[in-house]
Amino acid sequence: MGQKQKTADTPDHLDKHNYESELYELQVELVKLQKHIIQNNEKIVVLFEGRDAAGKDGTIKRIIEHLSPREVRVIALGKPSDREVTSWYFQRYARYLPAAQEMTLFNRSWYNRAGVERVMGFCTKAETEAFLEDAPIFESLLIHAGIKLLKYYLDISKDEQKKRLKDRTQNPLTQWKISPIDQAAQKEWDDYSEARNIMLARTSTPTAPWHIVRADDKHKARLNVIRDLLFNLEYKDKPNKAEAPDPAIVFSYTPDALRDGRIAP
């Protein structure tokens, strides 16, 4: 796909021209991927989790920018209703799963229970434990039903999160993103780290592994998530030597990543 793969030795910043050029080429491949999904009645689910302000919105925006809105949906659920609180936990998410020819991207997902809900006290310890046991089973059922599932966790440093949250409060176009949850992100940093570590260890499975995205550089993160998505899904007219993501930016979760600094403490 044109540009040479970036490596850990690549300069820290992509200039605007190179970024837009690489993004264009990847978005062309995404259009080809969607055409293949439609023609072959495939069902794709992509989950995006991560720290507050890690760049989930921007990454999803670049993925869907030139795709047909009839066959791609972005799901970003708010606070559950009184009825949903009493329903089977996965029920409110299951209704948004794709039918044939569709791709669904979850901007936060059922993993709210292992992160925000756990840290902010919106669920009990027993409910969190039940979720951690049930999530791999739920995902194996989805895969058995023919859904292709990809899970991305966008990780940023504490200093980068602080900078981005401050920028949000000062920018009138992004102030809507600030919520009480966001305001607690820095204060609860260590608790979120602990919750993340447990979630990754308990729910990254051979059939549904977590892909970690080092997202301090938004541009590199976006490009490499798209590369990883294209690399892991087959489609007609895919380049014979499809470009793999930079392993310094996107990599499969292993416990070692918590110890060697690839995942922010």
PDB file of C-alpha atoms in Angstrom:
ATOM      1  CA  MET A   1       0.000   0.000   0.000  1.00  0.00           C
ATOM      2  CA  GLY A   2       2.534   2.514  -1.196  1.00  0.00           C
ATOM      3  CA  GLN A   3       4.367   3.957   1.786  1.00  0.00           C
ATOM      4  CA  LYS A   4       7.112   2.011   3.476  1.00  0.00           C
ATOM      5  CA  GLN A   5       6.135   0.549   6.835  1.00  0.00           C
ATOM      6  CA  LYS A   6       7.013   2.708   9.827  1.00  0.00           C
ATOM      7  CA  THR A   7       9.224   1.255  12.531  1.00  0.00           C
ATOM      8  CA  ALA A   8      10.344   2.144  16.012  1.00  0.00           C
ATOM      9  CA  ASP A   9      13.154   4.161  14.394  1.00  0.00           C
ATOM     10  CA  THR A  10      10.704   6.374  12.491  1.00  0.00           C
ATOM     11  CA  PRO A  11      10.807  10.066  13.489  1.00  0.00           C
ATOM     12  CA  ASP A  12       8.259  10.869  16.176  1.00  0.00           C
ATOM     13  CA  HIS A  13       6.117  13.077  13.958  1.00  0.00           C
ATOM     14  CA  LEU A  14       4.445  12.434  10.619  1.00  0.00           C
ATOM     15  CA  ASP A  15       4.132  15.607   8.565  1.00  0.00           C
ATOM     16  CA  LYS A  16       0.635  16.459   7.378  1.00  0.00           C
ATOM     17  CA  HIS A  17       1.276  15.523   3.735  1.00  0.00           C
ATOM     18  CA  ASN A  18       2.633  12.058   4.532  1.00  0.00           C
ATOM     19  CA  TYR A  19      -0.152  11.408   7.028  1.00  0.00           C
ATOM     20  CA  GLU A  20      -2.904  12.377   4.599  1.00  0.00           C
ATOM     21  CA  SER A  21      -1.275  10.433   1.757  1.00  0.00           C
ATOM     22  CA  GLU A  22      -1.003   7.248   3.830  1.00  0.00           C
ATOM     23  CA  LEU A  23      -4.506   7.698   5.221  1.00  0.00           C
ATOM     24  CA  TYR A  24      -5.938   8.035   1.697  1.00  0.00           C
ATOM     25  CA  GLU A  25      -4.322   4.789   0.561  1.00  0.00           C
ATOM     26  CA  LEU A  26      -5.619   2.937   3.619  1.00  0.00           C
ATOM     27  CA  GLN A  27      -9.120   4.343   3.204  1.00  0.00           C
ATOM     28  CA  VAL A  28      -9.154   3.071  -0.387  1.00  0.00           C
ATOM     29  CA  GLU A  29      -8.454  -0.392   1.018  1.00  0.00           C
ATOM     30  CA  LEU A  30     -11.251   0.034   3.565  1.00  0.00           C
ATOM     31  CA  VAL A  31     -13.690   0.717   0.726  1.00  0.00           C
ATOM     32  CA  LYS A  32     -12.524  -2.497  -0.949  1.00  0.00           C
ATOM     33  CA  LEU A  33     -12.964  -4.322   2.352  1.00  0.00           C
ATOM     34  CA  GLN A  34     -16.527  -3.066   2.760  1.00  0.00           C
ATOM     35  CA  LYS A  35     -17.387  -4.080  -0.787  1.00  0.00           C
ATOM     36  CA  HIS A  36     -16.128  -7.590   0.006  1.00  0.00           C
ATOM     37  CA  ILE A  37     -18.134  -7.709   3.242  1.00  0.00           C
ATOM     38  CA  ILE A  38     -21.313  -6.783   1.370  1.00  0.00           C
ATOM     39  CA  GLN A  39     -20.745  -9.200  -1.491  1.00  0.00           C
ATOM     40  CA  ASN A  40     -19.956 -12.106   0.832  1.00  0.00           C
ATOM     41  CA  ASN A  41     -22.583 -11.494   3.539  1.00  0.00           C
ATOM     42  CA  GLU A  42     -19.932 -11.147   6.223  1.00  0.00           C
ATOM     43  CA  LYS A  43     -20.484  -9.753   9.740  1.00  0.00           C
ATOM     44  CA  ILE A  44     -17.744  -7.699  11.407  1.00  0.00           C
ATOM     45  CA  VAL A  45     -17.534  -6.300  14.940  1.00  0.00           C
ATOM     46  CA  VAL A  46     -14.736  -3.960  16.010  1.00  0.00           C
ATOM     47  CA  LEU A  47     -14.471  -2.881  19.657  1.00  0.00           C
ATOM     48  CA  PHE A  48     -12.623   0.243  20.760  1.00  0.00           C
ATOM     49  CA  GLU A  49     -11.733   0.595  24.413  1.00  0.00           C
ATOM     50  CA  GLY A  50      -9.087   2.656  26.150  1.00  0.00           C
ATOM     51  CA  ARG A  51      -8.248   5.545  28.396  1.00  0.00           C
ATOM     52  CA  ASP A  52     -10.387   8.681  28.321  1.00  0.00           C
ATOM     53  CA  ALA A  53      -9.067  10.959  25.546  1.00  0.00           C
ATOM     54  CA  ALA A  54      -7.066   8.107  23.990  1.00  0.00           C
ATOM     55  CA  GLY A  55      -8.380   8.885  20.493  1.00  0.00           C
ATOM     56  CA  LYS A  56     -11.192   6.393  19.969  1.00  0.00           C
ATOM     57  CA  ASP A  57     -13.484   8.965  18.321  1.00  0.00           C
ATOM     58  CA  GLY A  58     -10.850  10.179  15.885  1.00  0.00           C
ATOM     59  CA  THR A  59      -9.764   6.669  14.916  1.00  0.00           C
ATOM     60  CA  ILE A  60     -13.327   5.521  14.252  1.00  0.00           C
ATOM     61  CA  LYS A  61     -14.032   8.687  12.252  1.00  0.00           C
ATOM     62  CA  ARG A  62     -11.146   7.930   9.872  1.00  0.00           C
ATOM     63  CA  ILE A  63     -12.239   4.308   9.449  1.00  0.00           C
ATOM     64  CA  ILE A  64     -15.832   5.093   8.446  1.00  0.00           C
ATOM     65  CA  GLU A  65     -15.196   8.387   6.641  1.00  0.00           C
ATOM     66  CA  HIS A  66     -15.686   7.003   3.118  1.00  0.00           C
ATOM     67  CA  LEU A  67     -17.729   3.869   3.855  1.00  0.00           C
ATOM     68  CA  SER A  68     -21.390   3.368   3.023  1.00  0.00           C
ATOM     69  CA  PRO A  69     -23.444   4.381   6.090  1.00  0.00           C
ATOM     70  CA  ARG A  70     -26.091   1.803   5.197  1.00  0.00           C
ATOM     71  CA  GLU A  71     -23.771  -1.074   6.070  1.00  0.00           C
ATOM     72  CA  VAL A  72     -21.581   0.424   8.799  1.00  0.00           C
ATOM     73  CA  ARG A  73     -22.748   1.539  12.227  1.00  0.00           C
ATOM     74  CA  VAL A  74     -20.991   3.190  15.147  1.00  0.00           C
ATOM     75  CA  ILE A  75     -22.468   2.365  18.549  1.00  0.00           C
ATOM     76  CA  ALA A  76     -21.665   4.608  21.521  1.00  0.00           C
ATOM     77  CA  LEU A  77     -24.175   3.856  24.248  1.00  0.00           C
ATOM     78  CA  GLY A  78     -24.932   6.184  27.122  1.00  0.00           C
ATOM     79  CA  LYS A  79     -26.156   5.462  30.610  1.00  0.00           C
ATOM     80  CA  PRO A  80     -28.398   2.347  30.723  1.00  0.00           C
ATOM     81  CA  SER A  81     -32.116   2.804  31.293  1.00  0.00           C
ATOM     82  CA  ASP A  82     -33.863   1.471  34.386  1.00  0.00           C
ATOM     83  CA  ARG A  83     -35.053  -1.492  32.322  1.00  0.00           C
ATOM     84  CA  GLU A  84     -31.599  -2.181  30.902  1.00  0.00           C
ATOM     85  CA  VAL A  85     -30.107  -2.208  34.392  1.00  0.00           C
ATOM     86  CA  THR A  86     -32.313  -5.188  35.250  1.00  0.00           C
ATOM     87  CA  SER A  87     -31.708  -7.027  31.943  1.00  0.00           C
ATOM     88  CA  TRP A  88     -29.022  -9.572  31.117  1.00  0.00           C
ATOM     89  CA  TYR A  89     -25.889  -7.452  30.944  1.00  0.00           C
ATOM     90  CA  PHE A  90     -25.007  -8.264  27.326  1.00  0.00           C
ATOM     91  CA  GLN A  91     -28.584  -7.739  26.123  1.00  0.00           C
ATOM     92  CA  ARG A  92     -28.306  -3.998  25.387  1.00  0.00           C
ATOM     93  CA  TYR A  93     -25.226  -4.653  23.252  1.00  0.00           C
ATOM     94  CA  ALA A  94     -26.512  -7.761  21.473  1.00  0.00           C
ATOM     95  CA  ARG A  95     -29.275  -5.770  19.793  1.00  0.00           C
ATOM     96  CA  TYR A  96     -26.634  -3.809  17.866  1.00  0.00           C
ATOM     97  CA  LEU A  97     -24.703  -6.786  16.540  1.00  0.00           C
ATOM     98  CA  PRO A  98     -24.400  -6.815  12.742  1.00  0.00           C
ATOM     99  CA  ALA A  99     -26.500  -8.766  10.312  1.00  0.00           C
ATOM    100  CA  ALA A 100     -25.013 -10.050   7.054  1.00  0.00           C
ATOM    101  CA  GLN A 101     -23.172  -7.403   5.005  1.00  0.00           C
ATOM    102  CA  GLU A 102     -22.669  -5.133   8.018  1.00  0.00           C
ATOM    103  CA  MET A 103     -19.793  -3.808  10.101  1.00  0.00           C
ATOM    104  CA  THR A 104     -20.436  -2.516  13.616  1.00  0.00           C
ATOM    105  CA  LEU A 105     -17.894  -0.441  15.510  1.00  0.00           C
ATOM    106  CA  PHE A 106     -18.409  -0.075  19.260  1.00  0.00           C
ATOM    107  CA  ASN A 107     -17.034   3.145  20.739  1.00  0.00           C
ATOM    108  CA  ARG A 108     -16.759   1.568  24.170  1.00  0.00           C
ATOM    109  CA  SER A 109     -18.602  -1.687  24.548  1.00  0.00           C
ATOM    110  CA  TRP A 110     -19.603  -4.367  27.006  1.00  0.00           C
ATOM    111  CA  TYR A 111     -16.156  -3.819  28.521  1.00  0.00           C
ATOM    112  CA  ASN A 112     -17.571  -0.784  30.327  1.00  0.00           C
ATOM    113  CA  ARG A 113     -18.257  -3.220  33.132  1.00  0.00           C
ATOM    114  CA  ALA A 114     -14.567  -4.079  33.495  1.00  0.00           C
ATOM    115  CA  GLY A 115     -13.451  -0.444  33.340  1.00  0.00           C
ATOM    116  CA  VAL A 116     -15.626   2.606  33.998  1.00  0.00           C
ATOM    117  CA  GLU A 117     -18.345   0.769  35.923  1.00  0.00           C
ATOM    118  CA  ARG A 118     -15.817  -1.041  38.094  1.00  0.00           C
ATOM    119  CA  VAL A 119     -13.679   2.019  38.889  1.00  0.00           C
ATOM    120  CA  MET A 120     -16.554   4.452  39.416  1.00  0.00           C
ATOM    121  CA  GLY A 121     -18.573   2.047  41.553  1.00  0.00           C
ATOM    122  CA  PHE A 122     -21.466   1.662  39.098  1.00  0.00           C
ATOM    123  CA  CYS A 123     -21.480  -2.115  39.570  1.00  0.00           C
ATOM    124  CA  THR A 124     -20.663  -4.544  42.365  1.00  0.00           C
ATOM    125  CA  LYS A 125     -17.535  -6.659  42.673  1.00  0.00           C
ATOM    126  CA  ALA A 126     -19.689  -9.732  42.056  1.00  0.00           C
ATOM    127  CA  GLU A 127     -21.054  -8.208  38.836  1.00  0.00           C
ATOM    128  CA  THR A 128     -17.536  -7.417  37.651  1.00  0.00           C
ATOM    129  CA  GLU A 129     -16.362 -10.945  38.394  1.00  0.00           C
ATOM    130  CA  ALA A 130     -19.365 -12.441  36.600  1.00  0.00           C
ATOM    131  CA  PHE A 131     -18.601 -10.263  33.588  1.00  0.00           C
ATOM    132  CA  LEU A 132     -14.954 -11.314  33.449  1.00  0.00           C
ATOM    133  CA  GLU A 133     -16.049 -14.951  33.451  1.00  0.00           C
ATOM    134  CA  ASP A 134     -18.845 -14.461  30.918  1.00  0.00           C
ATOM    135  CA  ALA A 135     -17.222 -12.128  28.361  1.00  0.00           C
ATOM    136  CA  PRO A 136     -14.954 -14.772  26.756  1.00  0.00           C
ATOM    137  CA  ILE A 137     -17.937 -17.147  26.553  1.00  0.00           C
ATOM    138  CA  PHE A 138     -20.128 -14.449  24.976  1.00  0.00           C
ATOM    139  CA  GLU A 139     -17.432 -13.623  22.436  1.00  0.00           C
ATOM    140  CA  SER A 140     -16.855 -17.272  21.561  1.00  0.00           C
ATOM    141  CA  LEU A 141     -20.577 -17.555  20.796  1.00  0.00           C
ATOM    142  CA  LEU A 142     -20.365 -14.532  18.488  1.00  0.00           C
ATOM    143  CA  ILE A 143     -17.424 -16.042  16.645  1.00  0.00           C
ATOM    144  CA  HIS A 144     -19.176 -19.410  16.431  1.00  0.00           C
ATOM    145  CA  ALA A 145     -22.146 -17.585  14.871  1.00  0.00           C
ATOM    146  CA  GLY A 146     -19.915 -16.290  12.078  1.00  0.00           C
ATOM    147  CA  ILE A 147     -19.079 -12.829  13.413  1.00  0.00           C
ATOM    148  CA  LYS A 148     -15.494 -11.678  12.956  1.00  0.00           C
ATOM    149  CA  LEU A 149     -14.415  -9.843  16.107  1.00  0.00           C
ATOM    150  CA  LEU A 150     -11.500  -7.459  16.592  1.00  0.00           C
ATOM    151  CA  LYS A 151     -10.739  -5.745  19.922  1.00  0.00           C
ATOM    152  CA  TYR A 152      -8.534  -2.657  20.268  1.00  0.00           C
ATOM    153  CA  TYR A 153      -7.379  -1.030  23.504  1.00  0.00           C
ATOM    154  CA  LEU A 154      -5.981   2.481  22.956  1.00  0.00           C
ATOM    155  CA  ASP A 155      -3.366   3.246  25.592  1.00  0.00           C
ATOM    156  CA  ILE A 156      -1.833   6.642  26.409  1.00  0.00           C
ATOM    157  CA  SER A 157       0.483   7.988  29.080  1.00  0.00           C
ATOM    158  CA  LYS A 158      -0.805   9.907  32.089  1.00  0.00           C
ATOM    159  CA  ASP A 159       0.884  13.119  30.937  1.00  0.00           C
ATOM    160  CA  GLU A 160      -0.628  12.835  27.446  1.00  0.00           C
ATOM    161  CA  GLN A 161      -4.089  12.258  28.881  1.00  0.00           C
ATOM    162  CA  LYS A 162      -3.722  15.310  31.123  1.00  0.00           C
ATOM    163  CA  LYS A 163      -2.751  17.437  28.108  1.00  0.00           C
ATOM    164  CA  ARG A 164      -5.654  16.205  25.976  1.00  0.00           C
ATOM    165  CA  LEU A 165      -8.249  16.663  28.708  1.00  0.00           C
ATOM    166  CA  LYS A 166      -7.006  20.215  29.255  1.00  0.00           C
ATOM    167  CA  ASP A 167      -7.225  20.895  25.512  1.00  0.00           C
ATOM    168  CA  ARG A 168     -10.819  19.662  25.505  1.00  0.00           C
ATOM    169  CA  THR A 169     -11.874  22.088  28.211  1.00  0.00           C
ATOM    170  CA  GLN A 170     -10.306  25.013  26.339  1.00  0.00           C
ATOM    171  CA  ASN A 171     -11.657  24.171  22.885  1.00  0.00           C
ATOM    172  CA  PRO A 172     -15.302  25.241  22.398  1.00  0.00           C
ATOM    173  CA  LEU A 173     -15.718  22.554  19.725  1.00  0.00           C
ATOM    174  CA  THR A 174     -14.748  19.694  22.046  1.00  0.00           C
ATOM    175  CA  GLN A 175     -16.126  20.834  25.390  1.00  0.00           C
ATOM    176  CA  TRP A 176     -19.107  18.523  24.869  1.00  0.00           C
ATOM    177  CA  LYS A 177     -16.747  15.576  25.366  1.00  0.00           C
ATOM    178  CA  ILE A 178     -15.996  16.520  28.971  1.00  0.00           C
ATOM    179  CA  SER A 179     -18.036  14.539  31.499  1.00  0.00           C
ATOM    180  CA  PRO A 180     -17.719  13.748  35.209  1.00  0.00           C
ATOM    181  CA  ILE A 181     -16.104  10.466  34.136  1.00  0.00           C
ATOM    182  CA  ASP A 182     -13.456  12.341  32.160  1.00  0.00           C
ATOM    183  CA  GLN A 183     -12.845  14.720  35.049  1.00  0.00           C
ATOM    184  CA  ALA A 184     -12.096  11.749  37.324  1.00  0.00           C
ATOM    185  CA  ALA A 185      -9.729  10.069  34.838  1.00  0.00           C
ATOM    186  CA  GLN A 186      -6.505  11.522  36.233  1.00  0.00           C
ATOM    187  CA  LYS A 187      -7.521  11.137  39.864  1.00  0.00           C
ATOM    188  CA  GLU A 188      -8.463   7.496  39.324  1.00  0.00           C
ATOM    189  CA  TRP A 189      -5.518   6.720  37.030  1.00  0.00           C
ATOM    190  CA  ASP A 190      -4.077   3.911  39.160  1.00  0.00           C
ATOM    191  CA  ASP A 191      -7.467   2.257  39.649  1.00  0.00           C
ATOM    192  CA  TYR A 192      -8.080   2.372  35.900  1.00  0.00           C
ATOM    193  CA  SER A 193      -4.654   0.808  35.336  1.00  0.00           C
ATOM    194  CA  GLU A 194      -5.470  -2.029  37.713  1.00  0.00           C
ATOM    195  CA  ALA A 195      -8.867  -2.589  36.108  1.00  0.00           C
ATOM    196  CA  ARG A 196      -7.307  -2.559  32.629  1.00  0.00           C
ATOM    197  CA  ASN A 197      -4.637  -5.054  33.590  1.00  0.00           C
ATOM    198  CA  ILE A 198      -7.168  -7.481  35.028  1.00  0.00           C
ATOM    199  CA  MET A 199      -9.456  -7.060  32.021  1.00  0.00           C
ATOM    200  CA  LEU A 200      -6.681  -7.764  29.527  1.00  0.00           C
ATOM    201  CA  ALA A 201      -5.431 -10.797  31.439  1.00  0.00           C
ATOM    202  CA  ARG A 202      -8.887 -12.322  31.860  1.00  0.00           C
ATOM    203  CA  THR A 203     -10.449 -11.578  28.461  1.00  0.00           C
ATOM    204  CA  SER A 204      -7.657 -11.781  25.890  1.00  0.00           C
ATOM    205  CA  THR A 205      -8.156 -15.243  24.376  1.00  0.00           C
ATOM    206  CA  PRO A 206      -6.712 -17.079  21.374  1.00  0.00           C
ATOM    207  CA  THR A 207      -9.975 -16.587  19.462  1.00  0.00           C
ATOM    208  CA  ALA A 208     -10.566 -12.989  20.602  1.00  0.00           C
ATOM    209  CA  PRO A 209      -7.229 -11.408  21.549  1.00  0.00           C
ATOM    210  CA  TRP A 210      -6.762  -7.806  22.576  1.00  0.00           C
ATOM    211  CA  HIS A 211      -4.755  -5.577  20.254  1.00  0.00           C
ATOM    212  CA  ILE A 212      -2.944  -2.848  22.179  1.00  0.00           C
ATOM    213  CA  VAL A 213      -2.505   0.537  20.481  1.00  0.00           C
ATOM    214  CA  ARG A 214       0.123   2.963  21.761  1.00  0.00           C
ATOM    215  CA  ALA A 215      -1.789   6.149  21.034  1.00  0.00           C
ATOM    216  CA  ASP A 216       0.278   9.079  22.331  1.00  0.00           C
ATOM    217  CA  ASP A 217       0.778   9.984  18.653  1.00  0.00           C
ATOM    218  CA  LYS A 218      -2.762  10.237  17.272  1.00  0.00           C
ATOM    219  CA  HIS A 219      -1.742  10.104  13.622  1.00  0.00           C
ATOM    220  CA  LYS A 220       0.412   7.006  13.976  1.00  0.00           C
ATOM    221  CA  ALA A 221      -2.262   5.323  16.068  1.00  0.00           C
ATOM    222  CA  ARG A 222      -4.986   5.926  13.470  1.00  0.00           C
ATOM    223  CA  LEU A 223      -2.890   4.705  10.563  1.00  0.00           C
ATOM    224  CA  ASN A 224      -1.715   1.592  12.351  1.00  0.00           C
ATOM    225  CA  VAL A 225      -5.145   0.600  13.641  1.00  0.00           C
ATOM    226  CA  ILE A 226      -6.417   0.704  10.060  1.00  0.00           C
ATOM    227  CA  ARG A 227      -3.394  -1.280   8.887  1.00  0.00           C
ATOM    228  CA  ASP A 228      -4.044  -3.893  11.566  1.00  0.00           C
ATOM    229  CA  LEU A 229      -7.729  -4.086  10.658  1.00  0.00           C
ATOM    230  CA  LEU A 230      -6.911  -4.629   6.993  1.00  0.00           C
ATOM    231  CA  PHE A 231      -4.106  -7.052   7.813  1.00  0.00           C
ATOM    232  CA  ASN A 232      -6.403  -9.268   9.896  1.00  0.00           C
ATOM    233  CA  LEU A 233      -9.374  -9.366   7.521  1.00  0.00           C
ATOM    234  CA  GLU A 234      -9.373 -11.010   4.108  1.00  0.00           C
ATOM    235  CA  TYR A 235     -10.986  -9.279   1.145  1.00  0.00           C
ATOM    236  CA  LYS A 236     -10.947  -9.344  -2.644  1.00  0.00           C
ATOM    237  CA  ASP A 237      -8.071  -7.508  -4.318  1.00  0.00           C
ATOM    238  CA  LYS A 238      -6.150  -7.255  -1.054  1.00  0.00           C
ATOM    239  CA  PRO A 239      -2.482  -6.572  -1.861  1.00  0.00           C
ATOM    240  CA  ASN A 240      -0.410  -9.759  -1.869  1.00  0.00           C
ATOM    241  CA  LYS A 241       1.963  -8.183   0.624  1.00  0.00           C
ATOM    242  CA  ALA A 242      -0.492  -6.299   2.796  1.00  0.00           C
ATOM    243  CA  GLU A 243       1.310  -3.883   5.055  1.00  0.00           C
ATOM    244  CA  ALA A 244       1.414  -5.023   8.670  1.00  0.00           C
ATOM    245  CA  PRO A 245       1.080  -2.448  11.435  1.00  0.00           C
ATOM    246  CA  ASP A 246       4.145  -1.071  13.156  1.00  0.00           C
ATOM    247  CA  PRO A 247       4.707  -3.485  16.073  1.00  0.00           C
ATOM    248  CA  ALA A 248       5.883  -0.543  18.166  1.00  0.00           C
ATOM    249  CA  ILE A 249       2.396   0.973  17.808  1.00  0.00           C
ATOM    250  CA  VAL A 250      -0.043  -1.988  17.561  1.00  0.00           C
ATOM    251  CA  PHE A 251       0.656  -5.401  19.046  1.00  0.00           C
ATOM    252  CA  SER A 252      -1.179  -8.358  20.522  1.00  0.00           C
ATOM    253  CA  TYR A 253      -1.516  -8.296  24.287  1.00  0.00           C
ATOM    254  CA  THR A 254       0.854 -10.431  26.336  1.00  0.00           C
ATOM    255  CA  PRO A 255       1.578 -10.114  30.075  1.00  0.00           C
ATOM    256  CA  ASP A 256       5.145  -9.058  29.212  1.00  0.00           C
ATOM    257  CA  ALA A 257       3.809  -5.789  27.775  1.00  0.00           C
ATOM    258  CA  LEU A 258       2.814  -4.718  31.282  1.00  0.00           C
ATOM    259  CA  ARG A 259       6.322  -5.336  32.571  1.00  0.00           C
ATOM    260  CA  ASP A 260       8.426  -3.927  29.758  1.00  0.00           C
ATOM    261  CA  GLY A 261       6.701  -0.546  29.508  1.00  0.00           C
ATOM    262  CA  ARG A 262       4.841  -1.045  26.231  1.00  0.00           C
ATOM    263  CA  ILE A 263       1.604  -0.522  28.173  1.00  0.00           C
ATOM    264  CA  ALA A 264       1.538   2.629  30.292  1.00  0.00           C
ATOM    265  CA  PRO A 265       1.673   1.924  34.056  1.00  0.00           C
TER     266      PRO A 265
END
